[in-house]
Amino acid sequence: MNPVELKYNKEHEYAGVNGNIVTFGITNHAQESLGDVVFVELPDEGATVTAGKSYGTVESVKAVSDIMASVSGKVVEVNTQVLDAPDLLNSDPYGEGWLIKVEADDLSPLETMMSADEYEAFVATEEH
């Protein structure tokens, strides 16, 4: 079950919105597909990210995947716990496993993201 308060994209990443601060992370489906996450690369606090562009990578025993920004803005917080314990992405992707928080320049890109129900339907079509 995906949290209903989040928005989702086709790359299996989520965005949580609190005012103009957007929290980025990967979905439960993404972590299941990746397998055991062994390394995470994230931007530094103060860095700028651009909507639709890679801001880091998640490395698992199976593959290395780029993670894409949902909105453009300045990184205001980095989850250093994930850098030290990448397996948090596997055990708690929606809680302790968030990745970065961005002060968004513009929230409109979130309008094209999927709701939890839409995302679950999307995942179901991918699995067949």
Coordinates of N, CA, C and O in Angstrom, one line a residue:
M1 N 0.8 -1.2 0.0 CA 0.0 0.0 0.0 C 0.9 1.2 0.0 O 1.8 1.4 0.8
N2 N 0.6 2.1 -0.9 CA 1.4 3.4 -1.0 C 0.7 4.5 -0.3 O -0.6 4.6 -0.4
P3 N 1.4 5.3 0.5 CA 0.7 6.4 1.2 C 0.0 7.3 0.3 O 0.5 7.8 -0.7
V4 N -1.3 7.6 0.6 CA -2.2 8.4 -0.2 C -1.7 9.9 -0.3 O -2.1 10.6 -1.3
E5 N -1.0 10.4 0.7 CA -0.6 11.8 0.7 C 0.5 12.1 -0.2 O 0.9 13.3 -0.5
L6 N 1.2 11.1 -0.8 CA 2.3 11.3 -1.7 C 1.9 11.3 -3.1 O 0.8 10.8 -3.5
K7 N 2.8 11.8 -4.0 CA 2.6 11.8 -5.5 C 3.7 10.8 -6.0 O 4.7 10.7 -5.4
Y8 N 3.4 10.2 -7.1 CA 4.3 9.1 -7.7 C 4.6 9.4 -9.1 O 3.7 9.9 -9.9
N9 N 5.7 8.9 -9.6 CA 6.1 9.0 -11.0 C 6.3 7.6 -11.6 O 6.4 6.6 -10.9
K10 N 6.5 7.6 -12.9 CA 6.7 6.3 -13.6 C 8.1 5.7 -13.4 O 8.3 4.6 -13.7
E11 N 9.0 6.5 -12.7 CA 10.3 5.9 -12.4 C 10.3 5.3 -11.0 O 11.3 5.0 -10.4
H12 N 9.1 5.2 -10.4 CA 8.9 4.6 -9.1 C 9.5 5.4 -8.0 O 10.2 4.9 -7.1
E13 N 9.3 6.7 -8.1 CA 9.8 7.6 -7.0 C 8.6 8.4 -6.5 O 7.6 8.5 -7.2
Y14 N 8.7 8.9 -5.3 CA 7.6 9.6 -4.7 C 8.1 11.0 -4.3 O 9.2 11.3 -4.2
A15 N 7.0 11.9 -4.2 CA 7.2 13.3 -3.7 C 6.2 13.5 -2.6 O 5.0 13.3 -2.9
G16 N 6.7 14.0 -1.5 CA 5.8 14.4 -0.4 C 5.9 15.9 -0.3 O 7.0 16.5 -0.2
V17 N 4.7 16.6 -0.2 CA 4.7 18.0 -0.2 C 4.3 18.6 1.1 O 3.3 18.2 1.7
N18 N 5.1 19.5 1.6 CA 4.7 20.2 2.9 C 5.0 21.7 2.6 O 6.2 22.1 2.7
G19 N 4.0 22.5 2.2 CA 4.3 23.9 1.8 C 5.1 23.9 0.5 O 4.6 23.2 -0.5
N20 N 6.2 24.5 0.5 CA 7.1 24.5 -0.7 C 8.3 23.5 -0.5 O 9.2 23.6 -1.3
I21 N 8.2 22.7 0.5 CA 9.3 21.7 0.7 C 8.8 20.4 0.2 O 7.7 19.9 0.6
V22 N 9.6 19.8 -0.7 CA 9.2 18.5 -1.3 C 10.2 17.4 -0.9 O 11.4 17.6 -1.0
T23 N 9.7 16.4 -0.3 CA 10.6 15.2 0.1 C 10.6 14.2 -1.0 O 9.5 13.8 -1.5
F24 N 11.8 13.8 -1.4 CA 11.9 12.8 -2.5 C 12.3 11.5 -1.9 O 13.0 11.4 -0.9
G25 N 11.8 10.4 -2.5 CA 12.2 9.0 -2.1 C 11.9 8.1 -3.2 O 11.3 8.4 -4.2
I26 N 12.2 6.8 -3.0 CA 11.8 5.7 -3.9 C 10.7 4.9 -3.3 O 10.6 4.8 -2.1
T27 N 9.8 4.3 -4.2 CA 8.7 3.6 -3.7 C 9.0 2.2 -3.2 O 10.1 1.7 -3.5
N28 N 8.1 1.6 -2.5 CA 8.3 0.2 -2.1 C 8.5 -0.7 -3.3 O 9.3 -1.6 -3.3
H29 N 7.7 -0.4 -4.4 CA 7.9 -1.2 -5.6 C 9.3 -1.1 -6.1 O 9.9 -2.1 -6.6
A30 N 9.9 0.1 -6.1 CA 11.2 0.3 -6.6 C 12.3 -0.5 -5.8 O 13.1 -1.1 -6.3
Q31 N 12.1 -0.4 -4.5 CA 13.1 -1.1 -3.6 C 13.0 -2.6 -3.8 O 14.0 -3.3 -3.8
E32 N 11.7 -3.1 -4.0 CA 11.6 -4.5 -4.2 C 12.2 -5.0 -5.6 O 12.8 -6.0 -5.7
S33 N 12.0 -4.1 -6.6 CA 12.6 -4.4 -7.9 C 14.2 -4.4 -7.9 O 14.8 -5.2 -8.5
L34 N 14.7 -3.4 -7.1 CA 16.1 -3.3 -7.0 C 16.8 -4.4 -6.2 O 17.9 -4.8 -6.5
G35 N 16.1 -4.9 -5.2 CA 16.8 -5.8 -4.3 C 17.5 -5.1 -3.2 O 17.3 -3.9 -3.0
D36 N 18.5 -5.7 -2.6 CA 19.2 -5.1 -1.5 C 20.0 -3.9 -1.9 O 20.9 -4.0 -2.8
V37 N 19.7 -2.8 -1.4 CA 20.4 -1.5 -1.7 C 21.7 -1.5 -0.9 O 21.7 -1.7 0.3
V38 N 22.8 -1.2 -1.6 CA 24.1 -1.3 -0.9 C 24.8 0.1 -0.9 O 25.7 0.3 -0.2
F39 N 24.3 1.1 -1.7 CA 25.0 2.4 -1.8 C 24.0 3.4 -2.3 O 23.2 3.1 -3.2
V40 N 24.0 4.6 -1.8 CA 23.2 5.7 -2.2 C 24.1 6.9 -2.4 O 24.9 7.2 -1.5
E41 N 24.0 7.6 -3.5 CA 24.7 8.8 -3.8 C 23.7 10.0 -3.9 O 22.8 9.9 -4.7
L42 N 23.8 11.0 -3.0 CA 22.9 12.1 -3.0 C 23.7 13.4 -3.1 O 24.8 13.5 -2.8
P43 N 23.0 14.5 -3.5 CA 23.6 15.8 -3.6 C 23.9 16.4 -2.2 O 23.3 15.9 -1.2
D44 N 24.7 17.3 -2.1 CA 25.0 18.0 -0.8 C 23.9 19.0 -0.5 O 23.2 19.5 -1.5
E45 N 23.7 19.3 0.7 CA 22.8 20.4 1.1 C 23.2 21.7 0.5 O 24.4 21.9 0.4
G46 N 22.3 22.4 -0.1 CA 22.6 23.7 -0.7 C 22.7 23.5 -2.2 O 22.7 24.5 -3.0
A47 N 22.8 22.3 -2.7 CA 22.9 22.0 -4.2 C 21.6 22.3 -4.8 O 20.5 22.3 -4.1
T48 N 21.6 22.5 -6.1 CA 20.3 22.7 -6.9 C 20.0 21.5 -7.7 O 20.9 20.9 -8.2
V49 N 18.7 21.1 -7.7 CA 18.3 20.0 -8.5 C 17.3 20.5 -9.5 O 16.7 21.6 -9.3
T50 N 17.2 19.8 -10.6 CA 16.3 20.3 -11.7 C 15.3 19.2 -12.0 O 15.6 18.0 -12.2
A51 N 14.0 19.6 -12.1 CA 12.9 18.6 -12.4 C 13.2 17.8 -13.6 O 13.7 18.4 -14.7
G52 N 13.1 16.5 -13.5 CA 13.3 15.6 -14.7 C 14.7 15.2 -14.9 O 15.0 14.4 -15.8
K53 N 15.6 15.7 -14.1 CA 17.1 15.4 -14.2 C 17.5 14.6 -13.0 O 17.0 14.7 -11.9
S54 N 18.5 13.8 -13.2 CA 19.1 12.9 -12.1 C 19.7 13.8 -11.0 O 20.4 14.7 -11.3
Y55 N 19.5 13.4 -9.8 CA 20.1 14.1 -8.7 C 21.0 13.2 -7.9 O 21.6 13.6 -6.9
G56 N 21.0 11.9 -8.2 CA 21.8 10.9 -7.5 C 21.6 9.5 -8.0 O 20.9 9.3 -9.1
T57 N 22.1 8.5 -7.3 CA 22.0 7.2 -7.7 C 21.7 6.3 -6.5 O 22.1 6.6 -5.4
V58 N 21.0 5.2 -6.8 CA 20.8 4.1 -5.8 C 21.4 2.9 -6.4 O 21.1 2.5 -7.6
E59 N 22.3 2.2 -5.7 CA 23.0 1.0 -6.2 C 22.5 -0.1 -5.4 O 22.5 -0.1 -4.1
S60 N 22.1 -1.2 -6.1 CA 21.7 -2.4 -5.4 C 22.6 -3.6 -5.9 O 23.5 -3.4 -6.7
V61 N 22.4 -4.7 -5.3 CA 23.1 -5.9 -5.8 C 22.8 -6.2 -7.2 O 23.6 -6.9 -7.9
K62 N 21.7 -5.7 -7.8 CA 21.3 -6.0 -9.2 C 21.7 -4.9 -10.2 O 22.0 -5.2 -11.3
A63 N 21.6 -3.6 -9.7 CA 21.8 -2.5 -10.7 C 22.1 -1.2 -10.0 O 21.9 -1.1 -8.8
V64 N 22.5 -0.2 -10.9 CA 22.7 1.1 -10.4 C 21.6 1.9 -11.1 O 21.4 1.8 -12.4
S65 N 20.8 2.7 -10.4 CA 19.7 3.4 -11.0 C 19.8 4.9 -10.6 O 20.1 5.3 -9.5
D66 N 19.6 5.7 -11.7 CA 19.5 7.2 -11.4 C 18.2 7.5 -10.7 O 17.2 6.8 -10.9
I67 N 18.2 8.5 -9.8 CA 17.0 9.0 -9.2 C 16.8 10.4 -9.7 O 17.7 11.2 -9.8
M68 N 15.5 10.7 -10.1 CA 15.2 11.9 -10.8 C 14.4 12.9 -9.9 O 13.6 12.4 -9.1
A69 N 14.7 14.1 -10.1 CA 14.0 15.2 -9.3 C 12.6 15.4 -9.8 O 12.4 15.5 -11.0
S70 N 11.7 15.5 -8.9 CA 10.3 15.8 -9.3 C 10.0 17.2 -9.5 O 9.2 17.6 -10.3
V71 N 10.8 18.1 -8.8 CA 10.7 19.5 -9.0 C 12.1 20.1 -8.9 O 13.0 19.5 -8.5
S72 N 12.2 21.3 -9.4 CA 13.5 22.1 -9.3 C 13.5 22.9 -8.0 O 12.5 23.3 -7.5
G73 N 14.8 23.0 -7.5 CA 14.9 23.8 -6.3 C 16.2 23.5 -5.6 O 17.1 22.8 -6.2
K74 N 16.3 24.0 -4.4 CA 17.5 23.9 -3.6 C 17.4 22.8 -2.6 O 16.3 22.7 -1.9
V75 N 18.4 22.0 -2.4 CA 18.4 20.9 -1.4 C 18.5 21.5 -0.1 O 19.5 22.2 0.2
V76 N 17.5 21.3 0.8 CA 17.6 21.9 2.1 C 17.9 20.9 3.2 O 18.3 21.3 4.3
E77 N 17.8 19.6 2.9 CA 18.1 18.6 3.8 C 18.4 17.3 3.1 O 17.8 17.0 2.1
V78 N 19.5 16.6 3.5 CA 19.9 15.3 3.0 C 19.7 14.3 4.1 O 20.2 14.5 5.2
N79 N 19.1 13.1 3.8 CA 19.0 12.1 4.8 C 20.3 11.3 4.9 O 20.6 10.4 4.2
T80 N 21.2 11.8 5.9 CA 22.5 11.2 6.0 C 22.4 9.8 6.6 O 23.3 9.0 6.4
Q81 N 21.3 9.4 7.2 CA 21.1 8.1 7.7 C 21.1 7.1 6.6 O 21.7 6.0 6.7
V82 N 20.5 7.5 5.4 CA 20.5 6.6 4.3 C 21.9 6.4 3.7 O 22.2 5.3 3.2
L83 N 22.7 7.4 3.8 CA 24.1 7.3 3.3 C 24.9 6.3 4.1 O 25.7 5.5 3.6
D84 N 24.6 6.3 5.4 CA 25.3 5.4 6.3 C 24.7 4.0 6.3 O 25.4 3.0 6.6
A85 N 23.4 3.9 6.1 CA 22.6 2.6 6.1 C 21.7 2.6 4.9 O 20.5 2.7 5.1
P86 N 22.2 2.3 3.7 CA 21.4 2.3 2.5 C 20.2 1.3 2.6 O 19.2 1.5 1.9
D87 N 20.3 0.3 3.5 CA 19.3 -0.7 3.6 C 18.0 -0.1 4.1 O 16.9 -0.8 4.1
L88 N 18.0 1.1 4.7 CA 16.8 1.8 5.1 C 15.8 1.9 3.9 O 14.6 2.0 4.1
L89 N 16.4 2.0 2.7 CA 15.5 2.1 1.5 C 14.7 0.8 1.4 O 13.6 0.9 0.9
N90 N 15.3 -0.3 1.8 CA 14.5 -1.6 1.7 C 13.6 -1.7 2.8 O 12.4 -2.2 2.6
S91 N 14.0 -1.3 4.0 CA 13.1 -1.6 5.2 C 12.1 -0.6 5.5 O 11.0 -0.9 6.0
D92 N 12.3 0.7 5.0 CA 11.3 1.8 5.4 C 11.4 2.9 4.3 O 11.7 4.0 4.6
P93 N 11.0 2.6 3.0 CA 11.2 3.6 2.0 C 10.3 4.9 2.2 O 10.7 5.9 1.8
Y94 N 9.2 4.7 2.9 CA 8.3 5.9 3.1 C 8.6 6.6 4.4 O 8.0 7.7 4.6
G95 N 9.4 6.0 5.3 CA 9.6 6.6 6.6 C 11.1 7.1 6.7 O 11.5 8.1 6.1
E96 N 11.9 6.2 7.4 CA 13.3 6.6 7.6 C 14.1 6.6 6.3 O 15.2 7.1 6.2
G97 N 13.5 6.0 5.2 CA 14.3 5.9 3.9 C 14.1 7.0 2.9 O 14.4 6.8 1.8
W98 N 13.5 8.1 3.4 CA 13.5 9.3 2.4 C 14.9 9.7 2.0 O 15.8 9.4 2.7
L99 N 15.0 10.4 0.9 CA 16.3 10.8 0.4 C 16.7 12.2 0.6 O 17.7 12.5 1.3
I100 N 16.0 13.1 0.0 CA 16.3 14.6 0.2 C 15.1 15.4 0.3 O 14.0 14.9 -0.1
K101 N 15.2 16.6 0.8 CA 14.1 17.6 0.9 C 14.6 18.8 0.1 O 15.7 19.3 0.2
V102 N 13.7 19.3 -0.8 CA 14.0 20.3 -1.7 C 13.0 21.5 -1.5 O 11.8 21.3 -1.4
E103 N 13.6 22.7 -1.4 CA 12.7 23.9 -1.4 C 12.4 24.2 -2.9 O 13.3 24.6 -3.7
A104 N 11.2 24.0 -3.3 CA 10.8 24.0 -4.7 C 10.6 25.4 -5.2 O 10.1 26.3 -4.5
D105 N 11.2 25.6 -6.4 CA 11.0 26.9 -7.1 C 9.6 27.0 -7.7 O 9.0 28.1 -7.8
D106 N 9.0 25.8 -8.0 CA 7.7 25.8 -8.7 C 7.1 24.4 -8.4 O 7.8 23.4 -8.7
L107 N 5.9 24.3 -7.9 CA 5.3 23.0 -7.5 C 4.5 22.4 -8.7 O 4.0 21.3 -8.6
S108 N 4.4 23.2 -9.8 CA 3.5 22.7 -10.9 C 3.9 21.3 -11.5 O 3.0 20.6 -11.9
P109 N 5.2 20.9 -11.5 CA 5.5 19.6 -12.1 C 4.8 18.5 -11.3 O 4.6 17.4 -11.8
L110 N 4.5 18.7 -10.0 CA 3.8 17.7 -9.2 C 2.4 17.4 -9.8 O 1.8 16.3 -9.5
E111 N 1.8 18.3 -10.5 CA 0.5 18.1 -11.1 C 0.4 17.0 -12.1 O -0.7 16.4 -12.3
T112 N 1.5 16.6 -12.7 CA 1.5 15.5 -13.6 C 1.8 14.2 -13.0 O 1.8 13.2 -13.7
M113 N 2.1 14.2 -11.7 CA 2.4 12.9 -11.0 C 1.1 12.2 -10.7 O 0.1 12.8 -10.7
M114 N 1.3 10.9 -10.4 CA 0.1 10.1 -10.1 C -0.3 10.1 -8.6 O 0.6 10.2 -7.8
S115 N -1.6 9.9 -8.4 CA -2.0 9.6 -7.0 C -1.6 8.2 -6.6 O -1.2 7.4 -7.5
A116 N -1.8 7.9 -5.4 CA -1.5 6.5 -4.9 C -2.3 5.5 -5.7 O -1.8 4.4 -6.1
D117 N -3.6 5.7 -5.9 CA -4.4 4.8 -6.7 C -4.0 4.6 -8.1 O -3.9 3.5 -8.7
E118 N -3.7 5.8 -8.7 CA -3.2 5.8 -10.1 C -1.8 5.0 -10.2 O -1.6 4.2 -11.1
Y119 N -1.0 5.2 -9.2 CA 0.3 4.6 -9.2 C 0.2 3.1 -9.1 O 0.8 2.3 -9.7
E120 N -0.7 2.6 -8.2 CA -0.9 1.2 -8.0 C -1.5 0.6 -9.3 O -1.1 -0.5 -9.6
A121 N -2.3 1.3 -10.0 CA -2.8 0.8 -11.3 C -1.7 0.7 -12.3 O -1.6 -0.3 -13.1
F122 N -0.8 1.7 -12.3 CA 0.3 1.7 -13.2 C 1.3 0.5 -12.9 O 1.7 -0.2 -13.8
V123 N 1.6 0.3 -11.6 CA 2.4 -0.8 -11.3 C 1.8 -2.2 -11.7 O 2.5 -3.0 -12.2
A124 N 0.5 -2.3 -11.5 CA -0.2 -3.5 -11.9 C -0.1 -3.8 -13.4 O 0.1 -4.9 -13.8
T125 N -0.1 -2.7 -14.2 CA 0.0 -2.9 -15.7 C 1.4 -3.3 -16.1 O 1.6 -4.0 -17.0
E126 N 2.4 -2.8 -15.3 CA 3.8 -3.1 -15.6 C 4.1 -4.6 -15.3 O 5.0 -5.2 -15.9
E127 N 3.4 -5.1 -14.3 CA 3.7 -6.5 -13.8 C 3.1 -7.6 -14.7 O 3.4 -8.7 -14.5
H128 N 2.3 -7.2 -15.7 CA 1.7 -8.2 -16.6 C 2.4 -8.3 -17.9 O 3.0 -7.5 -18.4

